[in-house]
Amino acid sequence: QVNNSAQIMYNFQAGATSNNYADALQNSNYYFGYFHNKGNLQLGYVNGGLMGLQSFGRGVKAGYQVHKRVLVNAFYTTNNDRFGKTFLTAKGASAHIKYYKQNKLILEYGESDNKNTNVFTRVLNTRTSLNFLRTQTINFALSNSWNEIGLTNKNTFGQFYMVNYAGNFFKNKLSINHGLGNSNSNYSNTGI
């Protein structure tokens, strides 16, 4: 904890199977994050965190509070296979908007290019959270994905939608959290 409004988090993990220290350091896992109430900066092994998008690997992720009700984020990541060849790159941005008390709207856009599966994916996500009666919340999410499959020159469109309800009753002694979601088989680039 740096002060009341900032903190630093860090991690370094390395392993070696021989006396070749250069390979051990090159294949190490590291992370550094600086978090402040006005924003954050993360370096190392990060995840973009967008629904429907593969966005993990080494890179940078940053967020900045441009207004007391608006937070913007952006990221760029790359992921290498065990031979050091890059197989996944991803980038994206999001905006988190508080529009009334604790109600939120999140808009996200991202792209990933997976060389192993030869699929280029774009996602556009919308999520909203509606709070009412101080203890009740309903969340909605809609995620759209467009895949360009290089081997077959085929383009697919997929959707995921979700609704969730959470509520507290009897002075927080009873809590209910239930959600439903559905996606079609073309959603994201997983083919599930």
mmCIF file of C-alpha atoms in Angstrom, residues 35-164:
data_model
loop_
_atom_site.group_PDB
_atom_site.id
_atom_site.type_symbol
_atom_site.label_atom_id
_atom_site.label_comp_id
_atom_site.label_asym_id
_atom_site.label_seq_id
_atom_site.Cartn_x
_atom_site.Cartn_y
_atom_site.Cartn_z
ATOM 1 C CA PHE A 35 -3.515 1.023 -8.939
ATOM 2 C CA HIS A 36 -4.695 4.498 -8.010
ATOM 3 C CA ASN A 37 -8.188 5.848 -7.480
ATOM 4 C CA LYS A 38 -7.667 7.831 -10.739
ATOM 5 C CA GLY A 39 -6.542 4.838 -12.811
ATOM 6 C CA ASN A 40 -4.164 1.924 -13.156
ATOM 7 C CA LEU A 41 -1.213 0.604 -15.139
ATOM 8 C CA GLN A 42 -0.439 -3.099 -15.486
ATOM 9 C CA LEU A 43 2.587 -4.643 -17.213
ATOM 10 C CA GLY A 44 3.636 -8.239 -17.750
ATOM 11 C CA TYR A 45 1.263 -11.175 -17.958
ATOM 12 C CA VAL A 46 -2.203 -9.586 -18.181
ATOM 13 C CA ASN A 47 -5.668 -10.427 -19.450
ATOM 14 C CA GLY A 48 -7.725 -7.948 -21.454
ATOM 15 C CA GLY A 49 -10.874 -9.226 -19.759
ATOM 16 C CA LEU A 50 -13.330 -8.818 -22.647
ATOM 17 C CA MET A 51 -16.150 -11.346 -22.985
ATOM 18 C CA GLY A 52 -15.750 -13.553 -26.044
ATOM 19 C CA LEU A 53 -12.155 -12.592 -26.774
ATOM 20 C CA GLN A 54 -8.913 -14.444 -26.201
ATOM 21 C CA SER A 55 -6.792 -11.646 -24.750
ATOM 22 C CA PHE A 56 -4.185 -13.084 -22.422
ATOM 23 C CA GLY A 57 -0.407 -12.885 -22.551
ATOM 24 C CA ARG A 58 2.407 -10.443 -22.050
ATOM 25 C CA GLY A 59 1.462 -6.889 -22.586
ATOM 26 C CA VAL A 60 0.122 -3.709 -21.089
ATOM 27 C CA LYS A 61 -3.260 -2.743 -19.669
ATOM 28 C CA ALA A 62 -4.183 0.735 -18.479
ATOM 29 C CA GLY A 63 -7.204 2.562 -17.187
ATOM 30 C CA TYR A 64 -7.905 6.197 -16.437
ATOM 31 C CA GLN A 65 -10.774 7.931 -14.634
ATOM 32 C CA VAL A 66 -11.552 10.744 -17.116
ATOM 33 C CA HIS A 67 -14.561 11.886 -15.080
ATOM 34 C CA LYS A 68 -15.953 10.873 -11.697
ATOM 35 C CA ARG A 69 -18.511 8.749 -13.588
ATOM 36 C CA VAL A 70 -16.388 7.554 -16.543
ATOM 37 C CA LEU A 71 -13.458 5.101 -16.537
ATOM 38 C CA VAL A 72 -11.729 4.172 -19.815
ATOM 39 C CA ASN A 73 -9.454 1.132 -20.266
ATOM 40 C CA ALA A 74 -7.221 -0.158 -23.037
ATOM 41 C CA PHE A 75 -4.942 -3.180 -23.455
ATOM 42 C CA TYR A 76 -2.535 -4.868 -25.850
ATOM 43 C CA THR A 77 -1.271 -8.435 -25.360
ATOM 44 C CA THR A 78 0.794 -11.022 -27.201
ATOM 45 C CA ASN A 79 1.187 -14.688 -26.405
ATOM 46 C CA ASN A 80 4.012 -16.937 -27.534
ATOM 47 C CA ASP A 81 4.176 -20.697 -27.849
ATOM 48 C CA ARG A 82 6.915 -22.711 -26.150
ATOM 49 C CA PHE A 83 9.241 -22.095 -29.114
ATOM 50 C CA GLY A 84 8.967 -18.311 -28.770
ATOM 51 C CA LYS A 85 6.747 -17.800 -31.821
ATOM 52 C CA THR A 86 3.843 -15.364 -31.337
ATOM 53 C CA PHE A 87 0.522 -17.094 -31.927
ATOM 54 C CA LEU A 88 -1.965 -14.666 -30.373
ATOM 55 C CA THR A 89 -2.191 -10.883 -30.367
ATOM 56 C CA ALA A 90 -5.106 -8.940 -28.933
ATOM 57 C CA LYS A 91 -6.082 -5.332 -28.343
ATOM 58 C CA GLY A 92 -9.148 -3.590 -27.068
ATOM 59 C CA ALA A 93 -10.748 -0.752 -25.151
ATOM 60 C CA SER A 94 -13.698 -0.204 -22.852
ATOM 61 C CA ALA A 95 -15.657 2.539 -21.132
ATOM 62 C CA HIS A 96 -17.367 2.116 -17.744
ATOM 63 C CA ILE A 97 -20.056 4.711 -17.182
ATOM 64 C CA LYS A 98 -22.021 5.295 -13.960
ATOM 65 C CA TYR A 99 -25.196 6.984 -15.142
ATOM 66 C CA TYR A 100 -27.393 7.099 -12.042
ATOM 67 C CA LYS A 101 -26.233 6.414 -8.484
ATOM 68 C CA GLN A 102 -24.674 2.913 -8.725
ATOM 69 C CA ASN A 103 -26.182 1.967 -12.117
ATOM 70 C CA LYS A 104 -23.513 1.196 -14.702
ATOM 71 C CA LEU A 105 -23.114 0.823 -18.439
ATOM 72 C CA ILE A 106 -20.023 -0.899 -19.869
ATOM 73 C CA LEU A 107 -19.119 -0.702 -23.562
ATOM 74 C CA GLU A 108 -16.256 -2.863 -24.884
ATOM 75 C CA TYR A 109 -14.575 -3.439 -28.236
ATOM 76 C CA GLY A 110 -11.685 -5.778 -28.938
ATOM 77 C CA GLU A 111 -9.842 -7.775 -31.601
ATOM 78 C CA SER A 112 -7.699 -10.899 -31.464
ATOM 79 C CA ASP A 113 -5.653 -12.684 -34.097
ATOM 80 C CA ASN A 114 -4.953 -16.350 -33.358
ATOM 81 C CA LYS A 115 -2.328 -17.765 -35.730
ATOM 82 C CA ASN A 116 -2.779 -21.334 -34.403
ATOM 83 C CA THR A 117 -6.464 -21.484 -35.346
ATOM 84 C CA ASN A 118 -6.136 -18.915 -38.179
ATOM 85 C CA VAL A 119 -9.110 -16.958 -36.816
ATOM 86 C CA PHE A 120 -9.393 -13.184 -36.527
ATOM 87 C CA THR A 121 -12.106 -12.206 -34.020
ATOM 88 C CA ARG A 122 -13.833 -8.917 -33.238
ATOM 89 C CA VAL A 123 -16.185 -8.458 -30.284
ATOM 90 C CA LEU A 124 -18.558 -5.677 -29.307
ATOM 91 C CA ASN A 125 -20.022 -5.988 -25.813
ATOM 92 C CA THR A 126 -22.629 -4.090 -23.845
ATOM 93 C CA ARG A 127 -23.311 -4.709 -20.166
ATOM 94 C CA THR A 128 -25.522 -2.814 -17.802
ATOM 95 C CA SER A 129 -26.295 -3.024 -14.118
ATOM 96 C CA LEU A 130 -29.529 -1.653 -12.636
ATOM 97 C CA ASN A 131 -29.777 -1.222 -8.862
ATOM 98 C CA PHE A 132 -33.099 -0.617 -7.156
ATOM 99 C CA LEU A 133 -34.496 -0.696 -3.617
ATOM 100 C CA ARG A 134 -30.859 -0.378 -2.425
ATOM 101 C CA THR A 135 -30.462 -4.177 -2.146
ATOM 102 C CA GLN A 136 -31.607 -5.471 -5.554
ATOM 103 C CA THR A 137 -29.631 -5.629 -8.809
ATOM 104 C CA ILE A 138 -30.407 -6.808 -12.332
ATOM 105 C CA ASN A 139 -27.542 -7.220 -14.827
ATOM 106 C CA PHE A 140 -27.876 -7.579 -18.594
ATOM 107 C CA ALA A 141 -25.147 -8.456 -21.085
ATOM 108 C CA LEU A 142 -25.099 -8.697 -24.865
ATOM 109 C CA SER A 143 -21.949 -9.734 -26.684
ATOM 110 C CA ASN A 144 -21.522 -9.943 -30.459
ATOM 111 C CA SER A 145 -18.569 -11.593 -32.186
ATOM 112 C CA TRP A 146 -17.419 -11.662 -35.790
ATOM 113 C CA ASN A 147 -14.911 -14.314 -36.867
ATOM 114 C CA GLU A 148 -12.888 -14.338 -40.054
ATOM 115 C CA ILE A 149 -11.679 -17.926 -40.524
ATOM 116 C CA GLY A 150 -8.648 -17.825 -42.793
ATOM 117 C CA LEU A 151 -8.472 -21.486 -43.855
ATOM 118 C CA THR A 152 -11.996 -21.540 -45.270
ATOM 119 C CA ASN A 153 -12.475 -17.812 -46.010
ATOM 120 C CA LYS A 154 -15.649 -18.078 -43.947
ATOM 121 C CA ASN A 155 -17.115 -15.317 -41.815
ATOM 122 C CA THR A 156 -19.328 -16.105 -38.844
ATOM 123 C CA PHE A 157 -21.424 -14.007 -36.496
ATOM 124 C CA GLY A 158 -22.172 -15.104 -32.952
ATOM 125 C CA GLN A 159 -24.090 -13.762 -29.999
ATOM 126 C CA PHE A 160 -24.142 -14.251 -26.252
ATOM 127 C CA TYR A 161 -26.767 -12.778 -23.981
ATOM 128 C CA MET A 162 -27.221 -12.992 -20.252
ATOM 129 C CA VAL A 163 -29.520 -11.738 -17.511
ATOM 130 C CA ASN A 164 -28.724 -11.965 -13.805
#
